[in-house]
Coordinates of C-alpha atoms in Angstrom, one line a residue:
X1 CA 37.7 32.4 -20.1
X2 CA 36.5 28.6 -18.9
X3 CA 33.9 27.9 -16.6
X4 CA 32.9 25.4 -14.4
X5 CA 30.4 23.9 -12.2
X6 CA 31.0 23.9 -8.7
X7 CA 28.6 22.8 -5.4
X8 CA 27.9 25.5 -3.0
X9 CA 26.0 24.1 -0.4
X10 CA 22.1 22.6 -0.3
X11 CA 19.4 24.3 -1.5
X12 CA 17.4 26.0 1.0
X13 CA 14.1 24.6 1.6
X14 CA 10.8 26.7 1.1
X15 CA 10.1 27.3 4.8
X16 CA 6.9 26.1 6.0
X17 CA 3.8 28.5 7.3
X18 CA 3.1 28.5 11.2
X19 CA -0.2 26.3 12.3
X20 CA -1.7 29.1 12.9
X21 CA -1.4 30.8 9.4
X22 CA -2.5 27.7 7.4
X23 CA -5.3 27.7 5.4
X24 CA -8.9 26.9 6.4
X25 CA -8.9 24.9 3.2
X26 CA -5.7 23.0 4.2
X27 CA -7.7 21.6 7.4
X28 CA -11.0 21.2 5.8
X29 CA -9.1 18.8 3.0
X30 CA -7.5 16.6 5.7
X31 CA -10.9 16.4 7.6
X32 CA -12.1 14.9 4.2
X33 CA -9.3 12.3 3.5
X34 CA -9.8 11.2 7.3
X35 CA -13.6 10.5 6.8
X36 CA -12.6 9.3 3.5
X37 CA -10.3 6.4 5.1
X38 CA -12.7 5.6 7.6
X39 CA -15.4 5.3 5.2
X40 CA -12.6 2.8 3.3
X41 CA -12.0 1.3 7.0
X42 CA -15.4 0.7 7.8
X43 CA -16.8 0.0 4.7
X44 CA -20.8 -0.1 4.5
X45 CA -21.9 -3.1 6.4
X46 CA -19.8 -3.7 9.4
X47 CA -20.4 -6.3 12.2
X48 CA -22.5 -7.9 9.7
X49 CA -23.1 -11.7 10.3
X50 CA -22.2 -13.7 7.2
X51 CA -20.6 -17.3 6.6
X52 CA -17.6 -17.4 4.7
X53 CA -19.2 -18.0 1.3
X54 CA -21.3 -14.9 1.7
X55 CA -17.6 -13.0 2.4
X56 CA -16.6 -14.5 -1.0
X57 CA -19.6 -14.1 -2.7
X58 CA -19.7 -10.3 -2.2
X59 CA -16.3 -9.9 -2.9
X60 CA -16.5 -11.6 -6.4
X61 CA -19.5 -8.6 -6.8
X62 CA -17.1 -5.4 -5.7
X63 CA -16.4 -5.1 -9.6
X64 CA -17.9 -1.1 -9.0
X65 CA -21.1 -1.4 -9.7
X66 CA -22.1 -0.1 -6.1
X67 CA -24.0 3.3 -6.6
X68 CA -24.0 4.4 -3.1
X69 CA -19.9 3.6 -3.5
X70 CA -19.9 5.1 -6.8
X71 CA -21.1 8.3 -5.3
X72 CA -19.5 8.5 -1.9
X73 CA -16.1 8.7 -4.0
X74 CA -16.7 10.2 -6.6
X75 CA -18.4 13.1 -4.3
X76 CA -15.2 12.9 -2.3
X77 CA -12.7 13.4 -5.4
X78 CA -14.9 16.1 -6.5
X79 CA -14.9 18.3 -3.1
X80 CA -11.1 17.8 -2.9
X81 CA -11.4 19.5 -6.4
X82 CA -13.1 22.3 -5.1
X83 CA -11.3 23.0 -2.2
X84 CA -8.1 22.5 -4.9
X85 CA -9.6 25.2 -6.9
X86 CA -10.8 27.5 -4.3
X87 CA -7.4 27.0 -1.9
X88 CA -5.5 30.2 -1.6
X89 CA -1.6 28.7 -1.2
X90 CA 0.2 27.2 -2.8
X91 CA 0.3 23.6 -3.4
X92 CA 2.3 21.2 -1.7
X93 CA 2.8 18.3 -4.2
X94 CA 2.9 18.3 -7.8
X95 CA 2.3 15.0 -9.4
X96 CA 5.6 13.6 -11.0
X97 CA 4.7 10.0 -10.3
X98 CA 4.5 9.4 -14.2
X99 CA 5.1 5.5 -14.1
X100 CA 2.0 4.9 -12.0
X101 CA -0.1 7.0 -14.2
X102 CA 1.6 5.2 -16.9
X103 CA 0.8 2.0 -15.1
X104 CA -2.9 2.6 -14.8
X105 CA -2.9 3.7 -18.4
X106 CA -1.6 0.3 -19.3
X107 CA -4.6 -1.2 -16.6
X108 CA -7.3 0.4 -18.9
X109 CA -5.8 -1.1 -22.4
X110 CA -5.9 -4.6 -21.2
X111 CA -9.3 -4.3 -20.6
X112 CA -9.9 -4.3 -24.0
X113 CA -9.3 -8.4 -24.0
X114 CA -11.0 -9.2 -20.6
X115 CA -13.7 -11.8 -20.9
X116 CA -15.9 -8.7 -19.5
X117 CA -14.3 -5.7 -20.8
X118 CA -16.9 -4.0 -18.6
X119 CA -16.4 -5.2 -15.1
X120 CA -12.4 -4.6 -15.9
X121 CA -13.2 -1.3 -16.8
X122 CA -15.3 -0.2 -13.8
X123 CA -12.2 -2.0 -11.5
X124 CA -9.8 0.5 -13.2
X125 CA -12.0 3.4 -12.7
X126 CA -12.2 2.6 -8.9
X127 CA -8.1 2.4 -8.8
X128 CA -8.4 6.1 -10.7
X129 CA -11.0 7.6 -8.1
X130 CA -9.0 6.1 -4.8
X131 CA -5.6 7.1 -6.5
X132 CA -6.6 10.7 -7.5
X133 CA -8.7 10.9 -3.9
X134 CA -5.0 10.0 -2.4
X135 CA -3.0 12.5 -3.9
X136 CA -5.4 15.4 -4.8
X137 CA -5.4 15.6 -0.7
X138 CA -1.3 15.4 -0.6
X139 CA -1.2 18.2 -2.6
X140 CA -3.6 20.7 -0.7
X141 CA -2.0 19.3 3.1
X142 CA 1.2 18.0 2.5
X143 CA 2.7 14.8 3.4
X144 CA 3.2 15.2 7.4
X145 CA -0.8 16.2 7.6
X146 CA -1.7 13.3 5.1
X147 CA 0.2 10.9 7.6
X148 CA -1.5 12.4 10.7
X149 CA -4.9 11.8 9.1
X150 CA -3.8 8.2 8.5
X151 CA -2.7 7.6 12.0
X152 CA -5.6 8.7 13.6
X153 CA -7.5 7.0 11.2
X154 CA -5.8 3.8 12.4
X155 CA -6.3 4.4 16.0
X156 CA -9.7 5.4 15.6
X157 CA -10.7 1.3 14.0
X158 CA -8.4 0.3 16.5
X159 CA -10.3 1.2 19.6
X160 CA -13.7 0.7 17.6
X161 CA -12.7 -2.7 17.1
X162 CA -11.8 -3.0 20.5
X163 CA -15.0 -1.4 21.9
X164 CA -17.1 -3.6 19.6
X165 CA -15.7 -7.1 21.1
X166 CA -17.4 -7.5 24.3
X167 CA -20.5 -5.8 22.6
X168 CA -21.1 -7.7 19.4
X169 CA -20.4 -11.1 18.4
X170 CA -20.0 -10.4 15.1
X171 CA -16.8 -8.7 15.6
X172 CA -14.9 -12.6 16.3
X173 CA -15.7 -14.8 13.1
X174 CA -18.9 -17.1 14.2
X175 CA -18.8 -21.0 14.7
X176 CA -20.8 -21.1 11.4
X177 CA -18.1 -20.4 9.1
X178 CA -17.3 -22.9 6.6
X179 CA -13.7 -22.1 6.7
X180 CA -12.8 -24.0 10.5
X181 CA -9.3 -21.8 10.0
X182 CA -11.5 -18.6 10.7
X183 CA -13.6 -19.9 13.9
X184 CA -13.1 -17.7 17.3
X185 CA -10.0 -15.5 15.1
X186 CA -11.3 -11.7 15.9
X187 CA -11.7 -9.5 12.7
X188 CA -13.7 -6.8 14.4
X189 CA -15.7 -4.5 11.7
X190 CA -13.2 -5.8 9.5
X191 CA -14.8 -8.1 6.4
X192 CA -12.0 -10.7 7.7
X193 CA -9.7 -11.4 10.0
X194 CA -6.5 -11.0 7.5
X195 CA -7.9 -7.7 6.6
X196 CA -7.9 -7.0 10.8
X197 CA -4.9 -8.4 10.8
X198 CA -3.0 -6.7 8.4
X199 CA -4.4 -3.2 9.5
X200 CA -3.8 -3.8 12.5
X201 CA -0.4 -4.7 12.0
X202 CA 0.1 -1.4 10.0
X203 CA -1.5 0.4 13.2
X204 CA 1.4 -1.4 15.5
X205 CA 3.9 -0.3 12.8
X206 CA 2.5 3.5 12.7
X207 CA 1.8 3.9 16.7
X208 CA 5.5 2.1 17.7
X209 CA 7.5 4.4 15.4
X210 CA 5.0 8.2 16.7
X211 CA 6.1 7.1 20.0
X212 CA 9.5 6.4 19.3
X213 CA 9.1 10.2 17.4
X214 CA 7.3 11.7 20.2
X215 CA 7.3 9.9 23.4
X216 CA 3.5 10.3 23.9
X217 CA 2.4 7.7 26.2
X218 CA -1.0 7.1 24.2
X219 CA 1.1 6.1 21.2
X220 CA 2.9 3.2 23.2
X221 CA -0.9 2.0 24.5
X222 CA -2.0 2.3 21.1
X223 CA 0.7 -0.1 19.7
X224 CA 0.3 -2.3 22.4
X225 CA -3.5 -2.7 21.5
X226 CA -2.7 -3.4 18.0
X227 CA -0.4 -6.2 18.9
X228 CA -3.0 -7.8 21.1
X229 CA -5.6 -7.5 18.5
X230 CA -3.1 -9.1 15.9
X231 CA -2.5 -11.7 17.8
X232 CA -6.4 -12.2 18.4
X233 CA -6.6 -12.5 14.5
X234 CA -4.9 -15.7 14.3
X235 CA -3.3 -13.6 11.1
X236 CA -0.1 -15.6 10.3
X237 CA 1.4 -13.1 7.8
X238 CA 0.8 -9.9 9.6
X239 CA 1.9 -11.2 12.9
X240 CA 4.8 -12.5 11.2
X241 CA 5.5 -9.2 9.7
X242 CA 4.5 -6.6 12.1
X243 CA 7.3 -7.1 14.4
X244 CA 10.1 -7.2 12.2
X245 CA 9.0 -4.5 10.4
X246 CA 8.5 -2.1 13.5
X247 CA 12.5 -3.4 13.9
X248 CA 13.8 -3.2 10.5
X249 CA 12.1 0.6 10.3
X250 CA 14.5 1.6 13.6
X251 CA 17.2 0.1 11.7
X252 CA 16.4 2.7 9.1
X253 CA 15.9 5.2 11.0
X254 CA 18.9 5.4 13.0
X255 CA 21.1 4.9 9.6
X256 CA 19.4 8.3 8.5
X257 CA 22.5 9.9 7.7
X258 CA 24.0 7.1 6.4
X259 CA 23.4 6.3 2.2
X260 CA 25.6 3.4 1.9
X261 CA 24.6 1.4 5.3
X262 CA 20.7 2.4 4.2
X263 CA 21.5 0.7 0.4
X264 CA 23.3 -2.5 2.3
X265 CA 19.5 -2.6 4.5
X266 CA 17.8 -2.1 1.3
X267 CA 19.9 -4.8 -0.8
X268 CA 19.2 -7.1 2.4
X269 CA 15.9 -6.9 2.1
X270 CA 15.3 -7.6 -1.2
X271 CA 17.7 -10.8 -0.8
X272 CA 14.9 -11.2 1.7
X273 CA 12.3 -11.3 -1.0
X274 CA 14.4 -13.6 -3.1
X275 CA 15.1 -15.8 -0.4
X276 CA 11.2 -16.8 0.2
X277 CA 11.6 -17.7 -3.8
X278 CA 14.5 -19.9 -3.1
X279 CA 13.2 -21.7 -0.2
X280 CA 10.0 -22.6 -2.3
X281 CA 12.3 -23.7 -5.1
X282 CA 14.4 -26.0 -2.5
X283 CA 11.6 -27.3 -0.4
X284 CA 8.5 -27.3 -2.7
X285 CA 7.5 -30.6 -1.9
X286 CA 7.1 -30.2 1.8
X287 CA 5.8 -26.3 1.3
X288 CA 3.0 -27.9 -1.4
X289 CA 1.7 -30.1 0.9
X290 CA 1.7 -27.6 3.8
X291 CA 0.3 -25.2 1.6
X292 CA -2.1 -26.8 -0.8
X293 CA -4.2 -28.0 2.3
X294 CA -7.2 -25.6 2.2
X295 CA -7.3 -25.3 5.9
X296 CA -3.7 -24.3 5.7
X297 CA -2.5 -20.7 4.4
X298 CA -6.1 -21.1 2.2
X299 CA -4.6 -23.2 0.0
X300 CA -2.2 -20.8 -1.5
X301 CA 0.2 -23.4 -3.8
X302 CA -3.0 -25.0 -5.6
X303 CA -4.2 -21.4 -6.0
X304 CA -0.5 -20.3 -7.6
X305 CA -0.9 -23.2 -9.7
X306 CA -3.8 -22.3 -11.5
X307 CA -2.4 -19.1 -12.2
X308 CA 1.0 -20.5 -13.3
X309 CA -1.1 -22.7 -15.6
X310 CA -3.0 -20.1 -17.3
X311 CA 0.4 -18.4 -17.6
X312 CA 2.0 -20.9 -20.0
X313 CA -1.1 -20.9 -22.0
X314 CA -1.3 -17.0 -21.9
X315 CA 2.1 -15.5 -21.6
X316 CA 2.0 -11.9 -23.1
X317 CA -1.2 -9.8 -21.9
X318 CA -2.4 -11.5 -19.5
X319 CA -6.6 -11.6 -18.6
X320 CA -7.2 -8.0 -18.2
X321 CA -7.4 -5.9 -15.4
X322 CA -9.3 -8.1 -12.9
X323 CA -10.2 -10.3 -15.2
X324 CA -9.0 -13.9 -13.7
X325 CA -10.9 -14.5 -11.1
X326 CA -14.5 -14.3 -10.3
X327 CA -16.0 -12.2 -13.5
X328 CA -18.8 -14.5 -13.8
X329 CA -19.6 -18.3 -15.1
X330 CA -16.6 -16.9 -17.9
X331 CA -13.8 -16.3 -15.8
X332 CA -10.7 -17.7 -16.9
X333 CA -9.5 -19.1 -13.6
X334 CA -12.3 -21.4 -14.3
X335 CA -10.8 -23.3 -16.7
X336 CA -7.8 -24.2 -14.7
X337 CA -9.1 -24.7 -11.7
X338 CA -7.4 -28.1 -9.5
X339 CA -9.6 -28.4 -6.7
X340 CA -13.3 -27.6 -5.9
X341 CA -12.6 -24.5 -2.9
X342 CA -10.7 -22.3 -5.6
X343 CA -14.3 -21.7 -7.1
X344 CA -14.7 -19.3 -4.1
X345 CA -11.8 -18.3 -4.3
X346 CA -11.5 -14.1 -5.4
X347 CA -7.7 -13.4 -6.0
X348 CA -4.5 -15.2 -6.1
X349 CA -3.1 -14.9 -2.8
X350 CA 0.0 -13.3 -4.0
X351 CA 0.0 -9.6 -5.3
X352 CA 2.5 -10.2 -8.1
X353 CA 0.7 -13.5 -9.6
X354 CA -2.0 -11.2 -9.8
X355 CA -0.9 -8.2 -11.5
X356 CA 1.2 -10.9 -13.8
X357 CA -1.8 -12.6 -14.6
X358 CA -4.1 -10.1 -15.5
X359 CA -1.9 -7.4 -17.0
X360 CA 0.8 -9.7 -18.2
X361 CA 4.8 -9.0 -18.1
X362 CA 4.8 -5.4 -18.8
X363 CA 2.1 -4.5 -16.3
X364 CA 4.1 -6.8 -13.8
X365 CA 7.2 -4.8 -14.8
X366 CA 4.9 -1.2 -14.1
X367 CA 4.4 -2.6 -11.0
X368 CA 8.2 -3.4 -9.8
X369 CA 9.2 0.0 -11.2
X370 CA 6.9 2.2 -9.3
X371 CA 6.3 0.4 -6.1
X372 CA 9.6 -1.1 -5.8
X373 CA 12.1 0.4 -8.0
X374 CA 11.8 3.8 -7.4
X375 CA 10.6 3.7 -3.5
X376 CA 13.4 2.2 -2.9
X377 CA 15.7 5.0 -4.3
X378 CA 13.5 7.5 -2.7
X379 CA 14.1 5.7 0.7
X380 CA 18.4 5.1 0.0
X381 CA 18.6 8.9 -1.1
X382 CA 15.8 11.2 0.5
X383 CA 16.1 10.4 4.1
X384 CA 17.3 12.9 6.5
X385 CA 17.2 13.4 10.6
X386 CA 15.0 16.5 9.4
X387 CA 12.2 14.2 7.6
X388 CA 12.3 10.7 9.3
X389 CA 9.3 11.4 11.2
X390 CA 7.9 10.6 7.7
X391 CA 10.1 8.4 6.0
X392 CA 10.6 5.8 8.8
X393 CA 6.9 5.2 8.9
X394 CA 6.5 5.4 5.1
X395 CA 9.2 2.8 5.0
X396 CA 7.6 0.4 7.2
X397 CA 4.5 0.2 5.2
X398 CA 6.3 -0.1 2.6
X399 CA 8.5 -3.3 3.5
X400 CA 5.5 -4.6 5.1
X401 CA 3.0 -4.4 1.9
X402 CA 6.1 -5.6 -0.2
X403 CA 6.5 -8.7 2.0
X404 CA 2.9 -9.5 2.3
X405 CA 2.1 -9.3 -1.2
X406 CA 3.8 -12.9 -1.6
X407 CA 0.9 -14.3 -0.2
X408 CA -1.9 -12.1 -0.2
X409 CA -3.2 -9.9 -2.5
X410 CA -3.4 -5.7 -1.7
X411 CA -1.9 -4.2 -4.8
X412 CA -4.6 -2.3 -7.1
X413 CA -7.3 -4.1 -4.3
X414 CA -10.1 -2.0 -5.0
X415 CA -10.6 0.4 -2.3
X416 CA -9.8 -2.1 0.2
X417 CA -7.7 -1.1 3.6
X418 CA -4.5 -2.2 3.2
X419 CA -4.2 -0.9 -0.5
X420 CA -5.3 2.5 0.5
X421 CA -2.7 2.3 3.3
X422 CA -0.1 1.8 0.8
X423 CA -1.0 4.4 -1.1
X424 CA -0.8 6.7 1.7
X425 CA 3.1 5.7 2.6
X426 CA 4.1 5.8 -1.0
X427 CA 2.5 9.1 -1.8
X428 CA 4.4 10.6 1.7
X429 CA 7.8 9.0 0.6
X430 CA 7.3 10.4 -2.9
X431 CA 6.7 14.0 -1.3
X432 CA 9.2 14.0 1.4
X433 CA 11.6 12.7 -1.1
X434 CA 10.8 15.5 -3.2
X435 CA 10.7 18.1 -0.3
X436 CA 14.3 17.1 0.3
X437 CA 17.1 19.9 -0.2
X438 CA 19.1 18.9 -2.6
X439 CA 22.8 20.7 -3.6
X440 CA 22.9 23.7 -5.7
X441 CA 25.6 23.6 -8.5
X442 CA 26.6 27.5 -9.5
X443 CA 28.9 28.4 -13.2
X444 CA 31.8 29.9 -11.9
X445 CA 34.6 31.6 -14.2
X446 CA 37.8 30.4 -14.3
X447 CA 40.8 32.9 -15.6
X448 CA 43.0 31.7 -18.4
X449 CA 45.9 31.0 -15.7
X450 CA 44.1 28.9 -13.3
X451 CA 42.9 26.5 -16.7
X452 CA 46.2 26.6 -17.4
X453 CA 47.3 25.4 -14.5
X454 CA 44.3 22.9 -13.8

């Protein structure tokens, strides 16, 4: 007797428990990761009044070494353990995401060669805590509860930042600035207005798509309010972005059914990102001179150049794990520096460049595989009309962190907004992806006739 393998429909999903039969546990972890993202929102000095060296300055000394930081997250991984231990249901995630474990792995080797192996290490440990912190709470709620807690998080700095404009100055960036760029651009509570630009812009992105979900009225008001407040940034990249990524996610969503027009949207987009390469290859001259003004884009081209130049001297490893720029009268960047602003200057505007620089090819190549490689198949192949309440959004944030990353910095940032953000839409995607019923193959017989007769 043969046998063969034949499809007999999808796999039924694991049906999900009532609201009213969850688990105390399962709300008391997602009232943790929402005061754990406005904590990362807020930060511990908002509305603060400093010039635009002071911004820099206390950038260059985020290298971990807070002990109030230190504590607030380490306290909030371990009651997320606790509640892990103590939960009584089963979890809702298991952690498969192997090549970003692998990835920070890799992060904690290279700062063996950092000029200060010790600030490198104390940045990685920060990307562990905020990374565990992140998923520990997808597996005890689940991606559509992780997702809620994000959105309201979002709304919640939106309408603080809107409260706080007619009632601190603070909350615009002050005449005093040394930067003329930043003068009378709003930022909020934000540390800067491309930080309250690009959250806000992810706010827009989140809101448009819940209304288009649920039709609340509130979520159209919200989105509204975060385009304002974009705009009130005088953010270039995010109100570049936000718009065409609240179009390109609809796009998505209504080609839910659809693998091969969602691959054709996918491939389009990343001729998108290929594109912006090109058109810096074909105009450089003009794009140099917009660019390497430092009132223009900050300067970004001379900024790429330095890092370009310590690649050719450096190809293979790179600096470390952020080890290029500001670690101190040492710091690499320091060496190749082409013009006196870039000694302020924290990262390299582009979130490749950075990874390339400090972690060399095969970190860069970590990073393409797990935040573009494998998203993207997630998104072609795990989207359904059941789950795009989840994926759409996830999407969006995706594109847009993708797309702003060319010229500004968020991947591995700390524990800064926009990075924690990310993590949130990827860590959704990867568990809606995996939620997603997939078909169930079954051995059936097969007599000695019907072989025969194929």
């Amino acid at each position: 007797m043969a046998s063969s393998w034949h499809r007999i429909g999808n796999a039924t999903a694991l049906p999900a428990p009532a609201a009213g039969q969850e688990s105390r546990m399962v709300v008391v972890a997602q009232i943790f990761y929402f005061v754990f993202l406005m904590m990362v929102f807020i930060g511990q000095q908002p509305f603060a009044s400093r010039t635009q060296d002071e911004l820099v300055a206390m950038a260059a000394d985020n290298d971990g070494s807070d002990l109030f930081k230190q504590a607030l997250f380490i306290g909030f991984a371990l009651l997320l353990t606790v509640v892990q231990a103590l939960r009584q249901h089963p979890l809702k995630y298991r952690f498969t995401f192997w090549p970003l474990a692998i990835m920070l792995v890799w992060f904690l080797i290279t700062c063996s060669w950092g000029v200060d192996p010790f600030v490198s290490f104390k940045r990685v440990m920060q990307q562990f805590i905020v990374i565990y912190i992140t998923f520990c709470a997808l597996a005890l709620i689940g991606p559509e509860r992780l997702l809620t807690a994000l959105r309201w998080a979002l709304i919640s700095s939106l309408l603080i930042c809107w409260v706080s404009m007619p009632l601190t100055s603070a909350a615009v960036h002050p005449p005093t600035e040394s930067d003329k760029a930043l003068i009378g651009a709003w930022r909020g509570f934000f540390f800067h207005k491309n930080i309250a630009g690009a959250v806000m812009a992810l706010c827009f992105i989140v809101c448009g798509n819940a209304w288009i979900d649920r039709r609340k009225w509130y979520y159209a008001l919200f989105a509204v309010m975060a385009f304002v407040f974009v705009i009130g940034t005088k953010s270039k990249t995010s109100l570049a972005l936000c718009v065409g990524m609240l179009a390109i996610s609809n796009i998505y969503r209504a080609l839910s059914d659809n693998t091969q027009k969602r691959a054709i949207l996918l491939i389009m987009l990343g001729f998108g990102m290929v594109g912006f390469l090109g058109l810096y290859i074909a105009y450089q001259p003009t794009i140099e001179r917009l660019f390497a003004d430092p009132t223009s884009f900050t300067g970004r081209v001379s900024i790429w150049r330095v890092v370009f130049d310590y690649l050719a001297d450096h190809p293979f490893l790179g600096a470390g794990f952020g080890g290029f720029w500001q670690v101190g009268a040492n710091s690499p960047a320091h060496d190749y520096l082409n013009q006196q602003f870039q000694m302020l200057t924290a990262h390299s505007h582009d979130g490749y460049l950075e990874i390339w620089v400090t972690t060399g090819p095969l970190g860069l190549a970590l990073l393409l595989l797990s935040f573009l490689a494998l998203p993207a198949y997630w998104f072609l192949t795990g989207s359904t009309r059941e789950n795009q309440h989840l994926m759409v959004p996830a999407f969006a944030i995706w594109v847009f962190v993708m797309y702003q990353n060319l010229l500004e910095t968020s991947f591995f940032d700390k524990d800064r907004q926009v990075w924690v953000i990310f993590l949130a839409a990827i860590a959704t995607a990867h568990a809606t992806f995996k939620a997603k019923p997939r078909p169930q193959w079954q051995r059936r017989r097969i007599s000695s006739r019907e072989a025969f007769h194929g």
